[in-house]
CSV table of C-alpha atoms in Angstrom, one decimal:
chain,number,residue,atom,x,y,z
A,1,MET,CA,110.7,-15.6,178.3
A,2,ARG,CA,111.9,-13.4,175.0
A,3,LYS,CA,114.2,-15.1,172.5
A,4,GLU,CA,117.3,-13.2,173.0
A,5,GLU,CA,116.8,-13.2,177.2
A,6,LYS,CA,116.4,-17.0,176.7
A,7,GLU,CA,119.0,-17.6,174.3
A,8,HIS,CA,121.4,-15.8,177.1
A,9,SER,CA,121.0,-17.6,179.8
A,10,ALA,CA,123.6,-19.9,180.2
A,11,GLY,CA,125.9,-18.0,182.9
A,12,GLU,CA,122.7,-17.6,184.9
A,13,GLN,CA,121.6,-21.2,185.2
A,14,LEU,CA,124.6,-21.5,186.7
A,15,LYS,CA,126.1,-21.6,189.6
A,16,LYS,CA,128.5,-18.5,190.7
A,17,SER,CA,130.9,-21.3,192.9
A,18,VAL,CA,134.2,-20.0,190.8
A,19,THR,CA,136.6,-17.7,193.1
A,20,PHE,CA,139.1,-15.7,193.0
A,21,LEU,CA,141.3,-17.7,193.5
A,22,GLU,CA,140.3,-20.8,191.1
A,23,ALA,CA,140.0,-18.7,189.2
A,24,LEU,CA,143.4,-17.0,189.5
A,25,ALA,CA,144.8,-20.9,189.4
A,26,LEU,CA,142.9,-21.4,186.2
A,27,VAL,CA,145.3,-18.5,184.6
A,28,VAL,CA,148.1,-19.9,185.6
A,29,GLY,CA,147.8,-23.5,185.2
A,30,MET,CA,146.4,-23.5,181.3
A,31,ILE,CA,149.4,-20.5,180.3
A,32,ILE,CA,151.6,-22.7,182.5
A,33,GLY,CA,152.2,-26.7,180.6
A,34,SER,CA,155.3,-28.0,179.5
A,35,GLY,CA,156.1,-25.2,177.5
A,36,ILE,CA,158.5,-23.9,181.1
A,37,PHE,CA,160.4,-26.9,180.3
A,38,LEU,CA,160.6,-27.0,177.2
A,39,LYS,CA,161.2,-23.8,175.5
A,40,PRO,CA,163.9,-21.8,176.7
A,41,GLY,CA,166.5,-23.8,174.3
A,42,VAL,CA,164.4,-22.9,171.5
A,43,VAL,CA,164.1,-19.3,172.0
A,44,LEU,CA,167.6,-18.8,173.3
A,45,GLU,CA,168.6,-20.8,170.0
A,46,SER,CA,166.8,-18.6,167.4
A,47,ALA,CA,167.7,-15.1,169.2
A,48,GLY,CA,171.6,-15.6,169.7
A,49,SER,CA,171.8,-14.4,172.7
A,50,LEU,CA,171.7,-14.5,176.1
A,51,PRO,CA,170.2,-10.6,176.7
A,52,MET,CA,168.1,-11.4,173.4
A,53,ALA,CA,166.9,-14.9,174.4
A,54,LEU,CA,165.5,-12.7,178.0
A,55,VAL,CA,164.5,-9.7,175.8
A,56,ALA,CA,162.3,-12.1,173.8
A,57,TRP,CA,160.9,-13.5,176.4
A,58,ALA,CA,159.8,-9.9,177.7
A,59,ALA,CA,158.7,-8.9,174.6
A,60,GLY,CA,156.0,-12.2,174.2
A,61,GLY,CA,155.1,-11.2,178.0
A,62,ILE,CA,154.0,-7.8,177.2
A,63,ILE,CA,152.6,-9.0,173.2
A,64,THR,CA,150.4,-10.9,176.0
A,65,LEU,CA,150.0,-8.9,178.5
A,66,ALA,CA,148.7,-6.1,176.5
A,67,ALA,CA,146.7,-8.6,174.1
A,68,ALA,CA,144.8,-10.0,178.1
A,69,LEU,CA,144.3,-6.5,179.5
A,70,SER,CA,142.5,-5.6,176.5
A,71,VAL,CA,140.2,-8.7,176.6
A,72,ALA,CA,139.5,-8.0,179.8
A,73,GLU,CA,137.5,-4.8,179.0
A,74,ILE,CA,135.7,-6.8,176.7
A,75,ALA,CA,135.3,-9.4,179.8
A,76,SER,CA,134.1,-6.9,182.3
A,77,ALA,CA,131.3,-5.3,180.1
A,78,ILE,CA,130.1,-8.7,178.9
A,79,PRO,CA,130.7,-11.5,181.6
A,80,LYS,CA,128.7,-14.4,180.4
A,81,THR,CA,129.7,-17.7,179.5
A,82,GLY,CA,131.2,-18.7,175.8
A,83,GLY,CA,134.1,-15.8,176.5
A,84,LEU,CA,135.7,-15.2,173.7
A,85,TYR,CA,132.6,-16.6,170.9
A,86,VAL,CA,129.8,-14.5,173.3
A,87,TYR,CA,132.4,-11.6,172.3
A,88,LEU,CA,132.4,-12.1,168.8
A,89,GLU,CA,129.1,-12.6,169.1
A,90,GLU,CA,128.1,-9.2,170.3
A,91,LEU,CA,130.3,-7.2,169.2
A,92,TYR,CA,131.1,-8.6,164.7
A,93,GLY,CA,127.5,-10.6,164.6
A,94,LYS,CA,126.9,-14.2,165.5
A,95,LYS,CA,128.3,-15.8,162.2
A,96,TRP,CA,131.7,-14.2,163.3
A,97,GLY,CA,131.0,-15.7,167.2
A,98,PHE,CA,129.8,-19.1,165.6
A,99,LEU,CA,132.8,-19.6,163.8
A,100,LEU,CA,134.8,-19.3,166.4
A,101,GLY,CA,132.5,-21.7,169.3
A,102,TRP,CA,132.3,-24.3,166.2
A,103,VAL,CA,135.9,-24.5,165.6
A,104,GLN,CA,136.7,-24.6,169.6
A,105,SER,CA,133.8,-26.7,170.4
A,106,VAL,CA,134.6,-29.0,167.6
A,107,ILE,CA,138.4,-29.4,167.0
A,108,SER,CA,140.2,-26.3,169.2
A,109,TYR,CA,139.1,-27.9,172.5
A,110,PRO,CA,139.0,-31.8,172.2
A,111,ALA,CA,142.0,-31.9,169.9
A,112,SER,CA,143.6,-29.8,172.9
A,113,ILE,CA,142.3,-31.9,175.5
A,114,ALA,CA,143.9,-35.1,174.1
A,115,ALA,CA,147.1,-33.6,173.0
A,116,GLN,CA,147.2,-33.1,177.9
A,117,ALA,CA,146.3,-36.6,178.1
A,118,ILE,CA,148.5,-38.3,176.0
A,119,ALA,CA,151.5,-35.8,177.0
A,120,PHE,CA,150.5,-37.5,180.5
A,121,ALA,CA,150.6,-40.8,179.7
A,122,THR,CA,153.8,-40.6,177.9
A,123,TYR,CA,155.4,-38.4,180.6
A,124,ALA,CA,153.9,-41.3,182.8
A,125,ALA,CA,155.6,-44.0,180.6
A,126,VAL,CA,158.7,-42.9,181.8
A,127,PHE,CA,157.9,-44.4,185.3
A,128,PHE,CA,156.4,-47.0,184.0
A,129,PRO,CA,157.1,-48.6,180.9
A,130,MET,CA,154.2,-48.7,178.6
A,131,GLY,CA,153.8,-49.1,174.6
A,132,ALA,CA,151.3,-47.1,172.4
A,133,TRP,CA,148.1,-48.5,173.3
A,134,GLN,CA,148.6,-48.6,176.9
A,135,GLN,CA,149.4,-44.6,176.9
A,136,LYS,CA,146.3,-43.8,175.0
A,137,ALA,CA,144.0,-46.4,177.5
A,138,LEU,CA,145.4,-44.2,180.1
A,139,ALA,CA,144.6,-41.3,178.5
A,140,ILE,CA,141.6,-41.8,178.1
A,141,PHE,CA,141.4,-43.2,182.2
A,142,VAL,CA,142.9,-40.4,183.1
A,143,MET,CA,140.6,-38.0,181.3
A,144,ALA,CA,137.9,-39.7,182.3
A,145,PHE,CA,138.2,-39.0,185.6
A,146,VAL,CA,138.8,-35.0,185.1
A,147,LEU,CA,135.9,-35.3,184.1
A,148,TRP,CA,133.3,-37.0,186.0
A,149,MET,CA,135.1,-34.5,188.9
A,150,ASN,CA,133.9,-31.4,186.6
A,151,ILE,CA,130.9,-33.6,186.2
A,152,LEU,CA,130.0,-34.1,190.0
A,153,SER,CA,130.7,-30.0,190.7
A,154,THR,CA,133.1,-27.8,189.2
A,155,LYS,CA,133.9,-27.1,193.1
A,156,TYR,CA,136.3,-30.4,192.5
A,157,GLY,CA,137.5,-28.8,188.5
A,158,GLY,CA,138.4,-25.4,190.8
A,159,ILE,CA,140.3,-28.0,193.6
A,160,ILE,CA,142.0,-29.5,190.9
A,161,GLN,CA,142.8,-26.7,189.2
A,162,MET,CA,144.4,-25.4,192.5
A,163,VAL,CA,146.8,-28.2,193.7
A,164,ALA,CA,147.4,-28.8,190.4
A,165,THR,CA,148.8,-25.1,190.2
A,166,PHE,CA,150.2,-25.2,193.5
A,167,GLY,CA,151.9,-28.5,192.5
A,168,LYS,CA,153.5,-27.7,188.8
A,169,LEU,CA,154.9,-24.3,190.7
A,170,ILE,CA,156.8,-26.5,193.3
A,171,PRO,CA,159.9,-28.4,190.9
A,172,VAL,CA,159.8,-24.8,188.9
A,173,ALA,CA,160.3,-22.7,192.3
A,174,ALA,CA,163.3,-24.7,193.0
A,175,ILE,CA,165.2,-24.3,189.6
A,176,ILE,CA,164.6,-20.6,190.4
A,177,ALA,CA,165.4,-21.2,194.1
A,178,PHE,CA,168.8,-23.3,193.4
A,179,GLY,CA,169.6,-21.9,190.2
A,180,LEU,CA,170.5,-18.5,191.3
A,181,LEU,CA,171.4,-19.9,194.2
A,182,SER,CA,173.5,-22.0,192.5
A,183,GLY,CA,176.3,-19.6,192.3
A,184,GLY,CA,176.5,-19.9,188.7
A,185,GLU,CA,177.6,-16.8,186.4
A,186,LEU,CA,175.6,-15.2,183.4
A,187,ASN,CA,177.5,-15.6,180.1
A,188,PHE,CA,176.2,-12.4,178.4
A,189,ALA,CA,178.9,-12.6,175.6
A,190,ALA,CA,178.2,-16.2,174.7
A,191,GLY,CA,176.1,-17.1,170.9
A,192,SER,CA,176.2,-14.3,168.7
A,193,ALA,CA,173.7,-12.0,166.9
A,194,THR,CA,170.9,-13.2,164.7
A,195,GLY,CA,169.1,-9.8,164.0
A,196,ALA,CA,165.6,-9.0,163.8
A,197,ALA,CA,164.7,-12.3,161.3
A,198,GLY,CA,165.8,-14.5,164.3
A,199,LEU,CA,164.4,-12.5,167.6
A,200,GLY,CA,161.0,-12.4,165.9
A,201,ALA,CA,161.3,-16.1,165.7
A,202,ALA,CA,162.2,-16.4,169.6
A,203,ILE,CA,159.1,-13.9,170.2
A,204,LEU,CA,157.0,-15.9,168.4
A,205,GLY,CA,158.5,-19.2,170.6
A,206,THR,CA,157.6,-17.3,173.7
A,207,LEU,CA,153.9,-16.7,172.8
A,208,TRP,CA,152.9,-20.0,172.3
A,209,ALA,CA,154.1,-20.9,175.7
A,210,TYR,CA,152.0,-17.5,176.8
A,211,ASP,CA,149.1,-19.5,175.2
A,212,GLY,CA,145.8,-19.9,177.1
A,213,TRP,CA,145.5,-16.8,179.5
A,214,ILE,CA,141.7,-16.7,177.6
A,215,GLY,CA,140.5,-20.0,178.9
A,216,VAL,CA,139.4,-18.6,181.7
A,217,THR,CA,136.3,-15.7,179.8
A,218,ASN,CA,134.6,-19.0,178.9
A,219,MET,CA,133.5,-19.4,182.7
A,220,ALA,CA,132.8,-15.6,183.5
A,221,GLY,CA,128.7,-16.8,184.6
A,222,GLU,CA,130.3,-18.8,186.9
A,223,LEU,CA,132.2,-16.1,189.2
A,224,LYS,CA,131.2,-14.9,192.0
A,225,ASN,CA,132.0,-11.3,190.6
A,226,PRO,CA,132.9,-11.7,187.2
A,227,GLY,CA,133.0,-7.8,186.1
A,228,LYS,CA,135.8,-7.3,189.1
A,229,ASP,CA,137.0,-10.5,189.3
A,230,LEU,CA,137.9,-10.9,185.0
A,231,PRO,CA,140.5,-8.2,184.9
A,232,ARG,CA,142.0,-8.8,187.6
A,233,VAL,CA,142.5,-13.0,186.9
A,234,ILE,CA,143.7,-12.3,183.5
A,235,SER,CA,145.9,-8.9,184.5
A,236,PHE,CA,147.9,-11.0,187.9
A,237,GLY,CA,147.7,-14.0,186.2
A,238,VAL,CA,149.7,-13.0,183.1
A,239,LEU,CA,152.3,-10.8,185.2
A,240,PHE,CA,152.0,-13.8,187.3
A,241,VAL,CA,154.0,-16.2,184.2
A,242,VAL,CA,155.9,-13.5,182.7
A,243,ALA,CA,157.6,-13.1,186.1
A,244,VAL,CA,158.0,-17.0,186.7
A,245,TYR,CA,159.3,-17.0,182.8
A,246,VAL,CA,162.0,-14.7,182.8
A,247,VAL,CA,163.1,-15.4,186.2
A,248,PHE,CA,163.2,-19.6,184.9
A,249,ASN,CA,165.5,-18.8,182.0
A,250,LEU,CA,168.0,-16.9,184.0
A,251,ALA,CA,168.1,-19.9,186.8
A,252,VAL,CA,168.9,-22.0,183.8
A,253,PHE,CA,170.7,-20.0,181.7
A,254,MET,CA,173.1,-19.7,185.3
A,255,VAL,CA,173.3,-23.8,186.2
A,256,LEU,CA,173.8,-24.3,182.4
A,257,PRO,CA,176.6,-23.2,179.7
A,258,TYR,CA,174.7,-21.7,176.7
A,259,ASP,CA,176.0,-24.7,174.6
A,260,GLN,CA,174.0,-26.7,176.8
A,261,VAL,CA,170.7,-24.3,176.6
A,262,ALA,CA,170.8,-23.2,172.8
A,263,GLY,CA,168.5,-25.9,171.0
A,264,ALA,CA,168.3,-28.1,173.8
A,265,ALA,CA,165.0,-30.3,174.3
A,266,THR,CA,164.3,-30.6,177.1
A,267,PRO,CA,167.0,-27.4,178.9
A,268,GLY,CA,164.2,-27.5,182.1
A,269,ALA,CA,165.3,-31.5,183.2
A,270,ALA,CA,168.8,-30.8,181.9
A,271,ALA,CA,168.9,-28.7,184.6
A,272,ALA,CA,167.1,-29.9,187.5
A,273,VAL,CA,170.4,-32.7,187.0
A,274,ALA,CA,172.5,-30.2,187.2
A,275,LEU,CA,171.1,-29.1,190.3
A,276,PHE,CA,169.8,-32.2,191.9
A,277,GLY,CA,171.9,-35.1,189.8
A,278,GLU,CA,170.5,-38.1,188.6
A,279,LYS,CA,167.4,-37.7,190.2
A,280,GLY,CA,166.4,-34.1,189.3
A,281,ALA,CA,165.2,-36.0,185.5
A,282,ALA,CA,162.5,-37.7,187.6
A,283,PHE,CA,162.1,-34.8,189.7
A,284,ILE,CA,161.0,-32.5,186.6
A,285,THR,CA,159.5,-35.5,184.4
A,286,ALA,CA,157.1,-35.8,187.8
A,287,GLY,CA,156.4,-32.0,187.4
A,288,VAL,CA,155.4,-32.0,184.0
A,289,MET,CA,153.5,-34.4,184.7
A,290,ILE,CA,151.3,-32.3,187.0
A,291,SER,CA,151.5,-29.6,185.2
A,292,VAL,CA,149.6,-31.4,181.7
A,293,PHE,CA,147.9,-32.9,184.6
A,294,GLY,CA,146.5,-29.1,185.8
A,295,ALA,CA,146.9,-28.0,182.0
A,296,MET,CA,143.7,-31.2,181.0
A,297,ASN,CA,141.8,-29.9,183.8
A,298,GLY,CA,141.8,-26.3,182.9
A,299,TYR,CA,140.9,-27.4,179.4
A,300,THR,CA,138.4,-29.7,180.0
A,301,MET,CA,136.7,-26.9,182.7
A,302,THR,CA,137.0,-23.7,180.6
A,303,ALA,CA,135.8,-25.7,177.2
A,304,ALA,CA,132.1,-27.1,178.1
A,305,ARG,CA,131.2,-23.8,178.8
A,306,VAL,CA,131.4,-23.0,174.5
A,307,PRO,CA,128.8,-25.9,173.5
A,308,LEU,CA,127.1,-25.6,176.4
A,309,ALA,CA,126.4,-21.3,175.4
A,310,MET,CA,126.2,-22.6,171.6
A,311,GLY,CA,123.8,-24.8,173.1
A,312,HIS,CA,121.5,-22.2,174.5
A,313,ARG,CA,121.6,-20.1,171.3
A,314,GLY,CA,120.6,-23.3,169.3
A,315,GLN,CA,123.8,-22.8,167.2
A,316,LEU,CA,125.0,-26.6,167.7
A,317,PRO,CA,123.2,-30.1,166.2
A,318,PHE,CA,121.8,-31.5,169.6
A,319,SER,CA,121.5,-28.2,171.2
A,320,ARG,CA,119.1,-29.0,173.3
A,321,VAL,CA,120.9,-32.0,175.5
A,322,LEU,CA,124.1,-29.9,175.2
A,323,GLY,CA,122.6,-27.0,176.5
A,324,ALA,CA,121.1,-29.0,179.8
A,325,LEU,CA,123.1,-28.5,183.0
A,326,HIS,CA,122.2,-32.1,185.0
A,327,PRO,CA,119.5,-32.0,187.3
A,328,LYS,CA,121.4,-32.6,190.3
A,329,TYR,CA,124.6,-31.4,190.0
A,330,GLY,CA,124.0,-28.6,188.4
A,331,THR,CA,127.3,-28.2,186.0
A,332,PRO,CA,127.2,-28.4,182.4
A,333,ALA,CA,127.6,-32.9,182.4
A,334,ASN,CA,126.3,-33.5,178.8
A,335,ALA,CA,128.6,-30.5,177.2
A,336,LEU,CA,132.1,-32.1,179.3
A,337,ILE,CA,130.7,-35.2,178.0
A,338,PHE,CA,130.8,-34.1,174.6
A,339,GLN,CA,134.0,-31.9,174.8
A,340,CYS,CA,135.6,-35.7,176.5
A,341,GLY,CA,134.4,-37.5,173.8
A,342,LEU,CA,135.6,-35.8,171.1
A,343,ALA,CA,138.6,-35.5,172.8
A,344,ALA,CA,139.0,-39.8,173.2
A,345,ILE,CA,138.5,-39.9,169.7
A,346,TYR,CA,141.5,-37.8,168.9
A,347,ILE,CA,143.3,-40.2,171.1
A,348,LEU,CA,142.5,-43.7,169.4
A,349,SER,CA,143.1,-42.2,166.3
A,350,GLY,CA,146.1,-39.4,167.3
A,351,SER,CA,145.0,-36.7,165.1
A,352,PHE,CA,145.1,-34.1,168.1
A,353,ASN,CA,148.5,-32.8,166.6
A,354,THR,CA,147.4,-32.2,163.4
A,355,LEU,CA,144.6,-30.8,164.0
A,356,THR,CA,145.5,-28.8,166.3
A,357,ASN,CA,148.1,-27.2,164.5
A,358,LEU,CA,145.6,-26.8,161.2
A,359,LEU,CA,143.7,-24.2,163.5
A,360,ILE,CA,146.5,-22.2,165.8
A,361,PHE,CA,145.9,-19.7,162.3
A,362,VAL,CA,142.7,-19.5,162.6
A,363,LEU,CA,142.0,-19.1,166.3
A,364,TRP,CA,144.5,-16.1,166.1
A,365,ILE,CA,142.7,-14.7,164.0
A,366,PHE,CA,139.6,-14.6,165.8
A,367,PHE,CA,141.8,-13.8,169.1
A,368,THR,CA,142.9,-10.6,167.7
A,369,MET,CA,139.3,-10.0,166.3
A,370,GLY,CA,138.8,-9.8,170.2
A,371,VAL,CA,141.7,-7.4,170.7
A,372,LEU,CA,140.6,-4.8,168.5
A,373,GLY,CA,136.8,-5.5,169.8
A,374,VAL,CA,137.6,-3.4,172.5
A,375,PHE,CA,137.7,-0.1,170.0
A,376,ILE,CA,134.0,-1.6,168.6
A,377,LEU,CA,133.7,-1.9,172.2
A,378,ARG,CA,134.0,1.7,173.0
A,379,LYS,CA,132.5,3.3,169.8
A,380,LYS,CA,129.9,1.4,168.9
A,381,HIS,CA,128.3,-0.6,172.3
A,382,PRO,CA,128.8,2.5,175.0
A,383,ASP,CA,125.8,1.2,177.1
A,384,LYS,CA,128.2,-2.4,177.8
A,385,LYS,CA,130.7,0.0,180.1
A,386,GLY,CA,131.9,-2.7,182.7
A,387,PRO,CA,133.6,-1.8,186.0
A,388,TYR,CA,137.0,-2.1,184.5
A,389,ARG,CA,138.6,0.1,181.4
A,390,VAL,CA,141.7,-1.0,179.8
A,391,PRO,CA,145.4,1.4,181.0
A,392,LEU,CA,146.6,3.2,178.4
A,393,TYR,CA,144.4,3.4,175.9
A,394,PRO,CA,145.1,3.6,172.9
A,395,VAL,CA,148.1,2.2,173.1
A,396,VAL,CA,147.5,-1.2,175.0
A,397,PRO,CA,145.0,-2.7,172.7
A,398,ILE,CA,147.3,-1.9,169.5
A,399,VAL,CA,150.7,-3.2,171.6
A,400,GLY,CA,148.2,-6.3,172.0
A,401,ALA,CA,146.6,-6.1,168.0
A,402,LEU,CA,150.2,-6.0,166.5
A,403,GLY,CA,151.5,-8.9,168.3
A,404,ALA,CA,148.2,-11.0,167.5
A,405,MET,CA,149.0,-9.9,163.7
A,406,TYR,CA,152.8,-10.6,164.1
A,407,ILE,CA,151.9,-14.0,165.0
A,408,LEU,CA,148.9,-14.5,161.7
A,409,ILE,CA,152.1,-13.2,159.2
A,410,SER,CA,154.1,-15.3,160.8
A,411,THR,CA,152.1,-18.3,160.2
A,412,VAL,CA,151.3,-18.0,156.9
A,413,ILE,CA,154.6,-17.4,155.7
A,414,SER,CA,156.4,-20.5,157.8
A,415,ASP,CA,152.9,-22.4,156.6
A,416,PRO,CA,151.2,-21.3,153.9
A,417,VAL,CA,149.4,-24.3,153.2
A,418,GLN,CA,148.5,-25.7,156.6
A,419,SER,CA,147.1,-22.0,156.9
A,420,LEU,CA,144.5,-22.5,153.9
A,421,VAL,CA,143.8,-26.1,155.5
A,422,GLY,CA,142.8,-24.2,158.9
A,423,ILE,CA,140.4,-22.2,157.5
A,424,GLY,CA,139.3,-24.8,155.1
A,425,LEU,CA,137.9,-26.5,158.3
A,426,THR,CA,136.3,-23.4,160.1
A,427,LEU,CA,134.3,-22.9,156.8
A,428,ILE,CA,133.1,-26.2,156.6
A,429,GLY,CA,130.7,-24.8,160.1
A,430,LEU,CA,128.8,-22.1,157.1
A,431,PRO,CA,127.0,-24.7,156.2
A,432,VAL,CA,125.9,-25.9,159.5
A,433,TYR,CA,125.5,-22.1,160.4
A,434,ALA,CA,122.4,-21.7,157.9
A,435,PHE,CA,120.8,-25.3,158.4
A,436,LEU,CA,120.1,-24.2,162.0
A,437,GLU,CA,119.5,-21.4,161.5
A,438,LYS,CA,117.3,-21.9,158.8
A,439,LYS,CA,115.8,-24.8,161.0
A,440,LYS,CA,115.3,-21.8,164.0
A,441,GLY,CA,113.7,-19.3,160.9
């Protein structure tokens, strides 16, 4: 087998067991976490008024959709396990792909899994009071359960994702339905205009709430029909979430007055209490737990596919181990254990939020490169034409790229030191890359 064929065979060895609905549940489940319950107040406070807040949610959705539709064309043309890491490698060169894979495998994905696990335990403490170490123990236990299910079968992970996604939508649907039928009135006059800067901050807040959709591309090699299904699940998933976010905010605004939403830490819970009484808070807390559990499962499923693909390319230490599939179950068991092992360390150290925050800027650099990659794909790689083409080209990719660049600029302005530290953590991967390339060479 030629080197190129061997390096790119990860997706071909995995079972093509992920259905369209399971992939769609991944997209929706990874986007809708706790942000839908927590962000409305922050966005409204930044926007200054209800109409501008709705504009911010719609604008954030349009930017996210434009970026998603653009990356979907690349996913259609290069439907390989590893997602954006693989796309950057093929479009920009091995070093760029490696740097993204490095930060995703070692820091970003395991830190995200850790954050979701500890968030689940924190919300569980509402029902069962626990100390800090008990919460960490529960977080590791829940993560271990998700890990075991994903080792046994990717199908089990897909089933968990579908059930969790359906479960998390129940409290959302309840608030939307009862809120819209509550007879409340929308107060469009409340608040005051905050100008372009306020609207910009509000849009930035919504973009964080929309994040997570790209994770499904990591599992392209396991989709039954990736070239056709990836663009569909990304497009339908993001469109669905945009609609849910806008309507959910309308429902909250119909139930609560402006001053109870603007700046509120948990406006979703406040709306539930107003609609359903004191039991509403418990209802929403349970919904958030299901939501976080689904997001943790989604991150666990998709995270392992990056070190798996890197292992097949010999781009990580112990690549042969990380790139191997379980001999009985045919799942990336070693890569799953590696990611969750790091996540357990981050849970015990309490460093996951710091690490995730440090890498936000860096990750959006790579996301921007991914959106712009559609131009490189069409110009330099006409042979890699997939069954899907981004609509309204080049307008849609330009909108997505401008939105991504806006996040970068806003992050640099708001926290330049954190941005530089994130770049530093990323560049640590270069000596590792040079060593591994020399070892292979």
